[in-house]
Coordinates of C-alpha atoms and ligand atoms in Angstrom, one line a residue:
X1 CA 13.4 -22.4 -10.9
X2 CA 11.6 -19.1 -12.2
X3 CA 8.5 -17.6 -10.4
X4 CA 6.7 -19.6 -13.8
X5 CA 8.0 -22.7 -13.4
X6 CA 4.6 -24.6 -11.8
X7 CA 7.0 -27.1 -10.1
X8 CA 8.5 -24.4 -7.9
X9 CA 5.6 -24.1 -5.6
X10 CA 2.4 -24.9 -7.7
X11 CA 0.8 -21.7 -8.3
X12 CA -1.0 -22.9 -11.6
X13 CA -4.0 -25.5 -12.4
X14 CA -5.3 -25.9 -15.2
X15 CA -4.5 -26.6 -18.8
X16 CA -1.3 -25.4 -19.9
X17 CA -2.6 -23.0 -23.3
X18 CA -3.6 -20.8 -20.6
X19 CA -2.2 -20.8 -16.8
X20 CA -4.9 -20.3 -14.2
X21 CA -4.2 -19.1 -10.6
X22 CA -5.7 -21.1 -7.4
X23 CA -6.6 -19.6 -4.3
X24 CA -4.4 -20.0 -1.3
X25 CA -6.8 -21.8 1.7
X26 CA -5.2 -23.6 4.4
X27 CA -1.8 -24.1 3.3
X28 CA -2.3 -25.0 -0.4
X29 CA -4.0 -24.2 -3.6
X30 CA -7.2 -24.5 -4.2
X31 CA -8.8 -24.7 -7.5
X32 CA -12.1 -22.7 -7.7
X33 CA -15.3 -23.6 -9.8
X34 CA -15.9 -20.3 -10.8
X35 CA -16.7 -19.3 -14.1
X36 CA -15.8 -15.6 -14.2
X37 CA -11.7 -15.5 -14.5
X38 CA -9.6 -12.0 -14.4
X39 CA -6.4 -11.7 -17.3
X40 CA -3.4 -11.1 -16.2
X41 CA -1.3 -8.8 -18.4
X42 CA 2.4 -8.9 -19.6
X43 CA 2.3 -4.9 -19.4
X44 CA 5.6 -4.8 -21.8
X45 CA 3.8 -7.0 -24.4
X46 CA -0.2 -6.5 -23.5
X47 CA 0.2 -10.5 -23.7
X48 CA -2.0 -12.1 -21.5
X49 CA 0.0 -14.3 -19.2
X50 CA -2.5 -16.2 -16.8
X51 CA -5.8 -16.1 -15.3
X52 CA -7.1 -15.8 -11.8
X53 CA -10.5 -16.7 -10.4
X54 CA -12.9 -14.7 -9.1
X55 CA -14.4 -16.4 -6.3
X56 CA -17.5 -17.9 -5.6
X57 CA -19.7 -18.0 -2.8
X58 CA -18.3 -21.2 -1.9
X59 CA -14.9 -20.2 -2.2
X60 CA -15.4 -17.8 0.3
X61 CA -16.8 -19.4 2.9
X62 CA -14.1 -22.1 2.6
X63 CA -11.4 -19.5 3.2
X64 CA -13.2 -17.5 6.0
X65 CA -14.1 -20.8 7.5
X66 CA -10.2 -22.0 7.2
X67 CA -9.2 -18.4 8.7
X68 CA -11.5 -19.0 11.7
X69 CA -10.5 -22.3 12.0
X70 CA -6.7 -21.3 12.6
X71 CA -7.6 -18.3 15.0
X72 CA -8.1 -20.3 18.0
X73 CA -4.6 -21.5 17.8
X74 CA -2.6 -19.3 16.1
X75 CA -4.0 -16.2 18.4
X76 CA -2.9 -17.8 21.6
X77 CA 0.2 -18.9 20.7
X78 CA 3.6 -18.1 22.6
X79 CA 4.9 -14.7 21.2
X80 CA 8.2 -16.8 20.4
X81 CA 6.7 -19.0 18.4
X82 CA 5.4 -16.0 16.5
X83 CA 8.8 -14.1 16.3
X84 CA 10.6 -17.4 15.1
X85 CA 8.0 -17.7 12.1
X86 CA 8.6 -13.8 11.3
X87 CA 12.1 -14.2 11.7
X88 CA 12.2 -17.1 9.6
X89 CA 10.2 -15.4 6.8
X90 CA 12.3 -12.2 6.4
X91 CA 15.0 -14.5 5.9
X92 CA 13.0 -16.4 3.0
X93 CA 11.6 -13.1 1.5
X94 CA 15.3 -11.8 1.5
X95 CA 16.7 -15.2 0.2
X96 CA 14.4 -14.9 -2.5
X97 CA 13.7 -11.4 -3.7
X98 CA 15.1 -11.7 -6.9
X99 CA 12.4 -14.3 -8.1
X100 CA 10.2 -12.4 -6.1
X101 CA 11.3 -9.4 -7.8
X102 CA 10.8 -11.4 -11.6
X103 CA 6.8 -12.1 -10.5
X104 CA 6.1 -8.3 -9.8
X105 CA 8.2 -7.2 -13.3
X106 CA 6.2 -10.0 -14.9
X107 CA 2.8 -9.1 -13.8
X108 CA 3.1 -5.4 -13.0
X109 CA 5.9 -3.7 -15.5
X110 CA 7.8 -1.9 -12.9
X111 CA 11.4 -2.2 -13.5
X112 CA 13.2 -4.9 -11.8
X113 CA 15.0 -2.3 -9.3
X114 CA 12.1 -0.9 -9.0
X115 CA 10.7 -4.0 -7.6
X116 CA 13.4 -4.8 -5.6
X117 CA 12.9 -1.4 -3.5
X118 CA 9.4 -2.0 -3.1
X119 CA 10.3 -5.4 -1.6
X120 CA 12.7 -3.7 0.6
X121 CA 10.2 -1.7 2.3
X122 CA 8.2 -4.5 2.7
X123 CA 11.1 -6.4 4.7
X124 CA 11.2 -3.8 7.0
X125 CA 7.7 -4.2 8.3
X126 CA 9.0 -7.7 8.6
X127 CA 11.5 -6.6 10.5
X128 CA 9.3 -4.5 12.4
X129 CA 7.3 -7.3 13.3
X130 CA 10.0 -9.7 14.6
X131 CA 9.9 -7.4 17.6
X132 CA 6.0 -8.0 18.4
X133 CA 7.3 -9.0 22.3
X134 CA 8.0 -5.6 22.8
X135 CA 5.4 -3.9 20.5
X136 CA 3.1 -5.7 23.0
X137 CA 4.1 -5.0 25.7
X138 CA 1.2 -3.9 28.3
X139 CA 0.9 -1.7 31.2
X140 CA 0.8 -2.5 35.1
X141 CA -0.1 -0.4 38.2
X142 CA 0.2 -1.8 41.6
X143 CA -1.8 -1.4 44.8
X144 CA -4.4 1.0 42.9
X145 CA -6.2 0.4 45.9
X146 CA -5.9 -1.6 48.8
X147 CA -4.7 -5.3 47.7
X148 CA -5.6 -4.2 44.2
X149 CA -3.6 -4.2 40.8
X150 CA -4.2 -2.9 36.9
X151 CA -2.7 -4.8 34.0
X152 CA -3.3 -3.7 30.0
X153 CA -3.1 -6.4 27.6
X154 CA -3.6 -6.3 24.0
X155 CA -5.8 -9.1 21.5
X156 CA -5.8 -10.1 18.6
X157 CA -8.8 -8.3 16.8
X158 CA -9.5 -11.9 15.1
X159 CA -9.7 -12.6 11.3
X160 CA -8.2 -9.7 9.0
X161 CA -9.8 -9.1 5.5
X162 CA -6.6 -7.5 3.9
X163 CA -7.2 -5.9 0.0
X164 CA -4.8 -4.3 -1.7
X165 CA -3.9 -2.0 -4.5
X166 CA -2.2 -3.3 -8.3
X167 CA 1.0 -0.7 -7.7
X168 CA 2.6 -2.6 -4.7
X169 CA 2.2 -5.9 -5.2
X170 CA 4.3 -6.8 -2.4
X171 CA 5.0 -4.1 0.0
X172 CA 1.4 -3.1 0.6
X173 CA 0.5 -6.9 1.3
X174 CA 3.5 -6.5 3.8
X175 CA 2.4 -3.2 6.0
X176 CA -0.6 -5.2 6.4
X177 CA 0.4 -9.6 7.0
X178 CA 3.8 -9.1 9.2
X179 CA 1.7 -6.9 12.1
X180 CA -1.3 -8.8 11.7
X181 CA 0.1 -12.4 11.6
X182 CA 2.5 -11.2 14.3
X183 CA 0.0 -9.9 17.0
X184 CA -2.1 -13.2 16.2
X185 CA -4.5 -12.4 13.7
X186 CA -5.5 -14.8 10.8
X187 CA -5.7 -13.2 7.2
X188 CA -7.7 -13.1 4.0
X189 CA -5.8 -11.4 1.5
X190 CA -7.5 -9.9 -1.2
X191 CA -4.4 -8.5 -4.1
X192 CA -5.2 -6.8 -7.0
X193 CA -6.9 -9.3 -9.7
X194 CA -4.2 -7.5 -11.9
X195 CA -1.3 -8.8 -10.7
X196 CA -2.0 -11.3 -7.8
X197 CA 1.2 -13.9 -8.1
X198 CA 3.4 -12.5 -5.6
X199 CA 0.8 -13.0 -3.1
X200 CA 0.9 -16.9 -3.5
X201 CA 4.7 -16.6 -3.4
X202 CA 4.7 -15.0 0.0
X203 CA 1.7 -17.6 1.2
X204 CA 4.8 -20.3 0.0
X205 CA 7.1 -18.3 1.9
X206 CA 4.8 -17.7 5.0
X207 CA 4.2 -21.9 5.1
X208 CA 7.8 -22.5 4.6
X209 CA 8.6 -20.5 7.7
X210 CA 6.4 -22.4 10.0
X211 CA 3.2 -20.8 9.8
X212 CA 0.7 -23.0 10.8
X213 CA -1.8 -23.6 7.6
X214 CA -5.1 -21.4 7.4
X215 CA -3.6 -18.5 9.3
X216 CA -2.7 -16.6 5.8
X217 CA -4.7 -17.3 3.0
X218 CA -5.1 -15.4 -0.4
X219 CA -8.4 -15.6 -2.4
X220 CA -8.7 -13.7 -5.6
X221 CA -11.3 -11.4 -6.7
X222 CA -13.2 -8.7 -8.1
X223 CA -15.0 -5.7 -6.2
X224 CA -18.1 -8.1 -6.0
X225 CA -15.7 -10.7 -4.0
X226 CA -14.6 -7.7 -1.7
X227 CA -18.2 -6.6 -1.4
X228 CA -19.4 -10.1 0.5
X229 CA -16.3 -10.1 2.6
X230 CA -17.4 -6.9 3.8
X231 CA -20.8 -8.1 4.6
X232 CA -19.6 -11.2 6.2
X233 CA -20.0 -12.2 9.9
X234 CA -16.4 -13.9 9.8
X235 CA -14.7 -11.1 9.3
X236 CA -13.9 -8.6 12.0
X237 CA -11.8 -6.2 10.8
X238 CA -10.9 -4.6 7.2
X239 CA -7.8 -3.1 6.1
X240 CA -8.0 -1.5 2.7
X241 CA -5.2 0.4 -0.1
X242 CA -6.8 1.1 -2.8
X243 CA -8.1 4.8 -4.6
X244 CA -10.2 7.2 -2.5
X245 CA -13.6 6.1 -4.2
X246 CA -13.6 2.9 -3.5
X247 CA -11.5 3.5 0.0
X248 CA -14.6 5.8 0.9
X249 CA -16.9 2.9 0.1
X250 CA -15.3 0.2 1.6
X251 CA -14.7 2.0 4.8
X252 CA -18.3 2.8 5.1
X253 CA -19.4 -0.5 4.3
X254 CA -17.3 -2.4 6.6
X255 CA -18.1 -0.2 9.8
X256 CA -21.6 -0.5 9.0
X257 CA -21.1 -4.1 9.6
X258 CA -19.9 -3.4 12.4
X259 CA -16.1 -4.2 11.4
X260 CA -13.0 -2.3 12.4
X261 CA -11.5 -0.7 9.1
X262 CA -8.8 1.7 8.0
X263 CA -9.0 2.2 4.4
X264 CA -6.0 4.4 2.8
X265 CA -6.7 5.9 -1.0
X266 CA -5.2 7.9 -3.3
X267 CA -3.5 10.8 -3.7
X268 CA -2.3 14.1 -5.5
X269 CA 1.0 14.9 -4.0
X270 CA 2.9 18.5 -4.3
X271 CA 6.7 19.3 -4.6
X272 CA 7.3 22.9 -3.9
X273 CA 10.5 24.6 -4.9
X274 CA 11.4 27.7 -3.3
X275 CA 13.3 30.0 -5.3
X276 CA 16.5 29.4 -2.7
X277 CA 15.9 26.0 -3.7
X278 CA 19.5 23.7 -5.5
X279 CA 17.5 23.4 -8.5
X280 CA 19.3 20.3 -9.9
X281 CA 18.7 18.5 -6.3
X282 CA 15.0 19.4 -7.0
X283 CA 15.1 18.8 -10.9
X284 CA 16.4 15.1 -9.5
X285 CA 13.7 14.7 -7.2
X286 CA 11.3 15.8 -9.4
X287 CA 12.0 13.6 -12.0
X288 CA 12.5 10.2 -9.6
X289 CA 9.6 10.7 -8.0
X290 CA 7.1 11.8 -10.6
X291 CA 8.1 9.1 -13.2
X292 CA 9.3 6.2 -10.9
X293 CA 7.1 3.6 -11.5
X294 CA 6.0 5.1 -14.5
X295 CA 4.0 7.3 -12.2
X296 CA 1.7 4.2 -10.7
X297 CA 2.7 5.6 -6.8
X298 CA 0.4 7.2 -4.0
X299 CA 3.6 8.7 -2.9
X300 CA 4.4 10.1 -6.5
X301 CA 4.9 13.4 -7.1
X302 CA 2.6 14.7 -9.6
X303 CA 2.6 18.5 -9.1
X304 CA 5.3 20.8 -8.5
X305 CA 4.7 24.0 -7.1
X306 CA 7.3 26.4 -8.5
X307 CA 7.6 29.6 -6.3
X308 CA 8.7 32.3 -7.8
X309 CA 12.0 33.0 -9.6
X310 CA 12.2 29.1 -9.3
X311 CA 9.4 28.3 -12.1
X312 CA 11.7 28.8 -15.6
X313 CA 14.9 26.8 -14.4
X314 CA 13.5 23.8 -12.6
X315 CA 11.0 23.4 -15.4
X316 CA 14.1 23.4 -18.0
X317 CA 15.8 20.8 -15.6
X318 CA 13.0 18.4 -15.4
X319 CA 12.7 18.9 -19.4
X320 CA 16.3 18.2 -20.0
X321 CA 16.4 14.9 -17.9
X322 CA 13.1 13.5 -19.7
X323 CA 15.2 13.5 -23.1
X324 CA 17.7 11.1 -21.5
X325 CA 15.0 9.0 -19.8
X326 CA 14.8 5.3 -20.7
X327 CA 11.8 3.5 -21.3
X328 CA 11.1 -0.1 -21.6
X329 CA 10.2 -2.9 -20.4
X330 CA 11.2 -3.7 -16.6
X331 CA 13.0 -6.6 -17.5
X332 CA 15.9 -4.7 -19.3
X333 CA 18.6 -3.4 -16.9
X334 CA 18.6 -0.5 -18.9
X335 CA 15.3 0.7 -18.6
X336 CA 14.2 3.4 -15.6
X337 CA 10.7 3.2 -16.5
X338 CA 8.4 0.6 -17.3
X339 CA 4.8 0.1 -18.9
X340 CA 1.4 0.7 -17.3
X341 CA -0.7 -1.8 -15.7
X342 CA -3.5 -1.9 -18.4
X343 CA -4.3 -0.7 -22.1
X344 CA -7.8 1.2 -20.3
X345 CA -5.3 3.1 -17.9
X346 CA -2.6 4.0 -20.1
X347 CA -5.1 5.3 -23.1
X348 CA -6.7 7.1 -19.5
X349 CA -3.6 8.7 -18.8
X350 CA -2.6 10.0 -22.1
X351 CA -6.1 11.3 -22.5
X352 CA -5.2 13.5 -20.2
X353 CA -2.2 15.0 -22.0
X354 CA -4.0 15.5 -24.9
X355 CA -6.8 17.6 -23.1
X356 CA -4.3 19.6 -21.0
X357 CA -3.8 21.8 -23.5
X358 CA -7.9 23.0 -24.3
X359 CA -7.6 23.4 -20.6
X360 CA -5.0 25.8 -21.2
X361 CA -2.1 24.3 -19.5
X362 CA 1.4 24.3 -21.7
X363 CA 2.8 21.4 -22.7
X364 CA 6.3 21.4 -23.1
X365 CA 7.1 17.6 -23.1
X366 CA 4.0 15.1 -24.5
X367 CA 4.7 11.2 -24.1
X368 CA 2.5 10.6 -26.9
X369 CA 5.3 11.3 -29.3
X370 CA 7.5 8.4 -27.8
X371 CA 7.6 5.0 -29.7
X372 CA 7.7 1.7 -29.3
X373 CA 9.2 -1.2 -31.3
X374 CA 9.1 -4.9 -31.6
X375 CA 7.2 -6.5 -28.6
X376 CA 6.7 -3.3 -27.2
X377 CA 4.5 -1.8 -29.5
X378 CA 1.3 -3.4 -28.1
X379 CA 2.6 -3.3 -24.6
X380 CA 1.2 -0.6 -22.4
X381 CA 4.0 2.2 -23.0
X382 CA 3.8 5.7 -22.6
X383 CA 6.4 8.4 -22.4
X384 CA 6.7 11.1 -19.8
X385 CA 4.9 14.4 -20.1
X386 CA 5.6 17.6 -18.3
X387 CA 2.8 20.3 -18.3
X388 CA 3.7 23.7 -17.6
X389 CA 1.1 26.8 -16.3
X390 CA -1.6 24.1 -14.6
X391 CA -4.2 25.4 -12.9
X392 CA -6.6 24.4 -10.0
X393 CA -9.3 24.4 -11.7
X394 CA -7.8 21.8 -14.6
X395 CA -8.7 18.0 -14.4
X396 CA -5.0 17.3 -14.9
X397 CA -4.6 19.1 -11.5
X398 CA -7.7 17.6 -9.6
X399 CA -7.8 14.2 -10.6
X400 CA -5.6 11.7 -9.4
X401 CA -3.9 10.4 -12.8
X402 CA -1.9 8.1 -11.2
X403 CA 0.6 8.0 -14.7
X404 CA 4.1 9.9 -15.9
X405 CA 2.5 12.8 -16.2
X406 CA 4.0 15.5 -14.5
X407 CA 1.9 19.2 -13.6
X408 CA 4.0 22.4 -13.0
X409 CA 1.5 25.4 -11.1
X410 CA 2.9 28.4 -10.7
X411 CA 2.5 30.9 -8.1
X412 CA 3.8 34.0 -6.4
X413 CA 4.7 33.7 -2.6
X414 CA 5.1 30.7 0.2
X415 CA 1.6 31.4 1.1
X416 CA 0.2 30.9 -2.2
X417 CA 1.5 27.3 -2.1
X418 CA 0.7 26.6 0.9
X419 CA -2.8 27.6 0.4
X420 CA -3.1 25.3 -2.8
X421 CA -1.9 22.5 -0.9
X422 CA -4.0 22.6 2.5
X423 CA -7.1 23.4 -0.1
X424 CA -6.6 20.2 -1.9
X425 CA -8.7 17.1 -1.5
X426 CA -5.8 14.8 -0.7
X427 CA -3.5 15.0 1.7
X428 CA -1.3 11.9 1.3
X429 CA 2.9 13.6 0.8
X430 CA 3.8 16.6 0.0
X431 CA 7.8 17.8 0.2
X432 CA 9.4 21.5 0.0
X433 CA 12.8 22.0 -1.5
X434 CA 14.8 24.6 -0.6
X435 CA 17.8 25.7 1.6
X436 CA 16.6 27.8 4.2
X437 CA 15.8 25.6 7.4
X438 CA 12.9 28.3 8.7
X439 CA 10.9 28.3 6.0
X440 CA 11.2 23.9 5.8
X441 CA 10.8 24.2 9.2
X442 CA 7.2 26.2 8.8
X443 CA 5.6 23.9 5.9
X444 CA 6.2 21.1 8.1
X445 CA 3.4 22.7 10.2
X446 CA 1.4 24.8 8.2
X447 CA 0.6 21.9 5.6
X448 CA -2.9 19.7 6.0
X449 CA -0.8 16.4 4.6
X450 CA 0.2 13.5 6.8
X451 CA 3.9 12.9 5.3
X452 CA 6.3 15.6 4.7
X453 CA 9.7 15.7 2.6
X454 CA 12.2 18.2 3.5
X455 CA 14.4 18.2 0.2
X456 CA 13.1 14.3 0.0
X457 CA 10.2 13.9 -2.5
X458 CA 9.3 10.7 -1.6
X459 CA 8.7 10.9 2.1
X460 CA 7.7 6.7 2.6
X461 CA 7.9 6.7 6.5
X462 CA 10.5 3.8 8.1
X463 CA 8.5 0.6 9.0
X464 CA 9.1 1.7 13.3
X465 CA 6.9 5.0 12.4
X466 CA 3.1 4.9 10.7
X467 CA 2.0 5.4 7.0
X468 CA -1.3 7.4 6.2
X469 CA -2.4 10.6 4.9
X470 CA -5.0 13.2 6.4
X471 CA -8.4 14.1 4.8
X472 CA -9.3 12.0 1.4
X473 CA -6.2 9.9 1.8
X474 CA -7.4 7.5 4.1
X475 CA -10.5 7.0 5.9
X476 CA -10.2 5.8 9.5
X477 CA -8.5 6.9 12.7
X478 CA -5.5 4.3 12.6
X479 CA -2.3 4.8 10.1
X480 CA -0.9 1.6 8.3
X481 CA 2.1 -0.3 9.8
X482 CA 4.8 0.4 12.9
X483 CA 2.8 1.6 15.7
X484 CA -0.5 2.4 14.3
X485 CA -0.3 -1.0 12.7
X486 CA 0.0 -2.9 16.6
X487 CA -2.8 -0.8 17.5
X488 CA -5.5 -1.7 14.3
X489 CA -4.4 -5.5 14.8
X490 CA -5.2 -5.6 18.9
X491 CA -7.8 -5.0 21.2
X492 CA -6.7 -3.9 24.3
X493 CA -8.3 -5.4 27.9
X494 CA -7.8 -3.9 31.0
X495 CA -7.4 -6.2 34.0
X496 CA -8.4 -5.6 37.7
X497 CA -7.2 -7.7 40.3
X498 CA -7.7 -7.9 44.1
X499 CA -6.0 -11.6 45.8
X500 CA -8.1 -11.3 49.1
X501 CA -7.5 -12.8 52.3
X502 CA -10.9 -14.6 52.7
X503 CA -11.2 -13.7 56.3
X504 CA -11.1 -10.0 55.1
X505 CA -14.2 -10.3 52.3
X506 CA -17.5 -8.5 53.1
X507 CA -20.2 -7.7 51.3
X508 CA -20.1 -3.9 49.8
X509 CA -22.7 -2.9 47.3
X510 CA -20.9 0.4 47.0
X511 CA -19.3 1.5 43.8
X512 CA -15.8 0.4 43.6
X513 CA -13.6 3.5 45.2
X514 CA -9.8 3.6 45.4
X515 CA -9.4 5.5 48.0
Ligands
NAD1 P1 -8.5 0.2 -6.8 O1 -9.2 1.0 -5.8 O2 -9.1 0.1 -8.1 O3 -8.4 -1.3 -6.2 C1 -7.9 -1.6 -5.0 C2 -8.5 -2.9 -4.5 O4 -9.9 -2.8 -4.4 C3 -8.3 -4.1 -5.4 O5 -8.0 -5.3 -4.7 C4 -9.6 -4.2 -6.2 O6 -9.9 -5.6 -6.6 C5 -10.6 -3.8 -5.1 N1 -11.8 -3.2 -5.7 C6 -11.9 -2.7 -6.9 N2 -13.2 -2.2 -7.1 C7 -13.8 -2.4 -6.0 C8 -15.2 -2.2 -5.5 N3 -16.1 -1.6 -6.3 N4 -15.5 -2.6 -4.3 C9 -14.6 -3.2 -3.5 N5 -13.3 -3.4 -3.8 C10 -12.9 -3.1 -5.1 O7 -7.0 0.7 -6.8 P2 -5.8 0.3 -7.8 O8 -6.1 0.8 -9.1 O9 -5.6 -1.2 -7.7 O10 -4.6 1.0 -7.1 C11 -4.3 2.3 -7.3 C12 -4.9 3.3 -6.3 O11 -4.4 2.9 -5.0 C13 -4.4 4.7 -6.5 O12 -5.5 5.5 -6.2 C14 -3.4 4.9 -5.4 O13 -3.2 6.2 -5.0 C15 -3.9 4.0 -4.3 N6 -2.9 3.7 -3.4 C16 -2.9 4.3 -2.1 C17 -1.9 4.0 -1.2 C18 -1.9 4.6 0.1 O14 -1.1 4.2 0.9 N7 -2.7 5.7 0.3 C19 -0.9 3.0 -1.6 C20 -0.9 2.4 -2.8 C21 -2.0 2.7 -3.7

């Protein structure tokens, strides 16, 4: 059965000219009423594929009211019960990552590798998660004071609102669901309208792991659909992935309604290369992490800071592994990089290209020149471009472009880099290659970035440590996933106790003293 095959776990109503998503409300789809519907692409073919509702009023209220519904019992169940159903779901999310793998390629482009990885990452929060008994484990002081003991527990904060970016369709859904649904909270996920299938697959896989209906539940949507969620009294706490504007907003928003949120957003990541640096190790990383995913990353690299001597060869090495890449659609096992998500963004991203060089920047490989044949010519395909002598001041440095389009900025000394990088507006990765350990050593602490590669471009954190970047990266105090994740999802309660021997009790209207 393949991930479009309606049979395999009814993720289509409608007619069958044109497939049309339901929502996913206590434990089955729901058709919606609505009349505004989102297209979902075929990024290799710019075919649209299927539909998904925007939800009305109504819809929402049915899902926050199913969410609610499942709270009482699902936040006071055993934690065993809980680690069975996450145990019991990394098992059907590995079972079936292949077909998992097909929806994301189908929906979002990626290459089916690609996808594979990303669902990788997401089994490790999973994974993660299946060890909730100990992530929960409280504090306990006795005799504080005479007869008198302490105990910490932690809560589930309630009923999530989770919304998440196109890029990750299932990893990002991941850092989010496994800690939430483990520590006891019911969800409203909110994917990307662009490619929200994969979310319905997990909601089959969630259900057929034993979790009780209504405590996971996706509803589609626009930004007007987020923007009621936000507002709404049934919701207690937001977490958000998405691009710094709308992170910003959302964050602001949902703590003004008095919500608890974290909202992470987007990024422009730096790769410095010392002049000590194994070019070809760099020229590697460069590559894999700058055009991986063609680009569509918050992790991606999109500037490298050449120091130095190091500027003319790692340039040349990037430029000689761009003629051998191979681009096509994510469904070919020979392809490394796929489409992008829409027509709008990819005729964004290459707009850039084309102005980099009135700003003055050097381009010495455009992926407007590559073409596409038969059913890739109207899918969203661009090549990968390498500009050479960016500057700050350039839109192709400042602006997130979130595409293969690779910046190289040039400067002088250590210092010089580190000064562009702690001066930048995000600070979601940033990674230094080079062979001398003191000098790794020192960028680990002088940079103003949450997650740092030593000779690793991609610095993704494991699941048992915490995702997030500093300053415009993410809004909020708390990281996404592993330990910062336990901590968004629960409340934690301190408990007094005294058992006193009733022949003992007096009246005091003294302040409670320990000694
Ligand atoms: P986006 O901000 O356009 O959308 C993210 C989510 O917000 C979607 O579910 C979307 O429906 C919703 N949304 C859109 N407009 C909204 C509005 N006005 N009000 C409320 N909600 C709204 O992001 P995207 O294009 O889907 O994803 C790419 C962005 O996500 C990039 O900027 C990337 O860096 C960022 N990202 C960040 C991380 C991270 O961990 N920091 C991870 C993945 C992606």
């Amino acid at each position: 059965m393949g991930p479009n095959n309606p049979a395999t776990f009814g993720l289509f109503l409608g007619s069958t000219v044109m497939k049309k998503l339901g929502h996913w409300i206590a434990g089955s789809v729901v058709e919606s009423s609505t009349d505004r519907w989102g297209d979902i692409y075929d990024p290799a073919t710019g075919i649209v594929q299927a539909q998904a509702p925007f939800a009305t009023l109504g819809d929402i209220e049915n899902v926050i009211m199913s969410a609610r519904d499942a709270l009482r019992q699902w936040g006071s169940s055993s934690l065993s019960k809980r680690t069975e159903v996450m145990f019991e779901f990394r098992h059907l999310v590995n079972a079936n990552r292949d077909e998992l793998a097909s929806i994301i390629t189908a929906e979002h482009g990626k290459v089916h590798s690609d996808a594979l990885g990303e669902i990788s990452r997401g089994l490790e929060n999973i994974e993660y998660a299946c060890g909730v008994a100990s992530h929960l484990k409280g504090g306990f002081s006795s005799q504080v004071s005479s007869g008198v003991d302490v105990h910490s527990l932690r809560q589930p904060v309630g009923v999530v609102a989770a919304i998440t970016p196109f890029n990750f369709p299932v990893m990002v859904p991941l850092w989010m669901t496994a800690n939430a649904l483990a520590c006891g909270n019911t969800m409203v996920l909110k994917p990307s309208e662009k490619d929200p299938s994969a979310s319905l697959y997990l909601a089959q896989l969630l259900k057929q792991a034993g979790l009780p209906d209504g405590v996971f539940n996706v509803l589609h949507g626009d930004g007007d659909v987020v923007g009621t969620l936000l507002e709404h009294p049934g919701i207690d706490a937001v977490s958000f992935v998405g691009s710094t504007p709308i992170a910003r907003s959302i964050y602001t928003r949902a703590t003004a309604s008095g919500k608890r949120a974290q909202a992470l957003g987007g990024a422009k990541n730096h790769m410095v290369v010392l002049p000590d640096a194994d070019i070809d190790v760099a020229a590697d990383g460069a590559v894999s992490a700058a055009y991986g995913s063609a680009g569509e990353r918050c992790m991606a690299v999109s500037v490298v800071v050449a120091v130095g001597d190091a500027a003319e060869p790692i340039i040349d090495a990037i430029a000689q592994r761009l003629k051998v890449l191979k681009i096509g659609p994510g469904t070919d096992p020979q392809s490394e990089m796929g489409p992008l998500i829409t027509r709008e963004h990819r005729d964004k991203v290459a707009s850039y290209v084309a102005n980099a060089a009135s700003e003055g920047a050097t381009v010495v490989v455009d992926g407007r020149e590559v073409t596409f044949d038969g059913d890739a010519a109207n899918g969203f395909f661009l090549g990968a471009s390498l500009l050479d002598h960016v500057t700050p001041s350039m839109k192709v440095y400042t602006d997130e472009i979130f595409g293969p389009v690779l910046g190289v900025v040039r400067v002088d000394t250590y210092q010089e880099a580190v000064d562009l990088i702690n001066t930048n507006q995000y600070g979601n990765g940033v990674a230094i290659f080079t062979r001398d350990g003191g000098a790794a050593r020192q960028f680990t602490l002088d940079v103003t970035v949450g997650m740092v590669g030593v000779n690793v471009p991609i610095p993704v954190p494991i699941a048992s440590y915490s995702f997030g970047g500093w300053k415009d990266s993410l809004f909020g105090d708390t990281h996404m996933y592993g330990p910062a994740g336990i901590e968004f999802f629960t409340r934690s309660k301190i408990v007094t106790s005294r058992w006193p021997d009733p022949a003992t009790s007096v009246v005091d209207l003294g302040f409670p003293k320990t000694r």
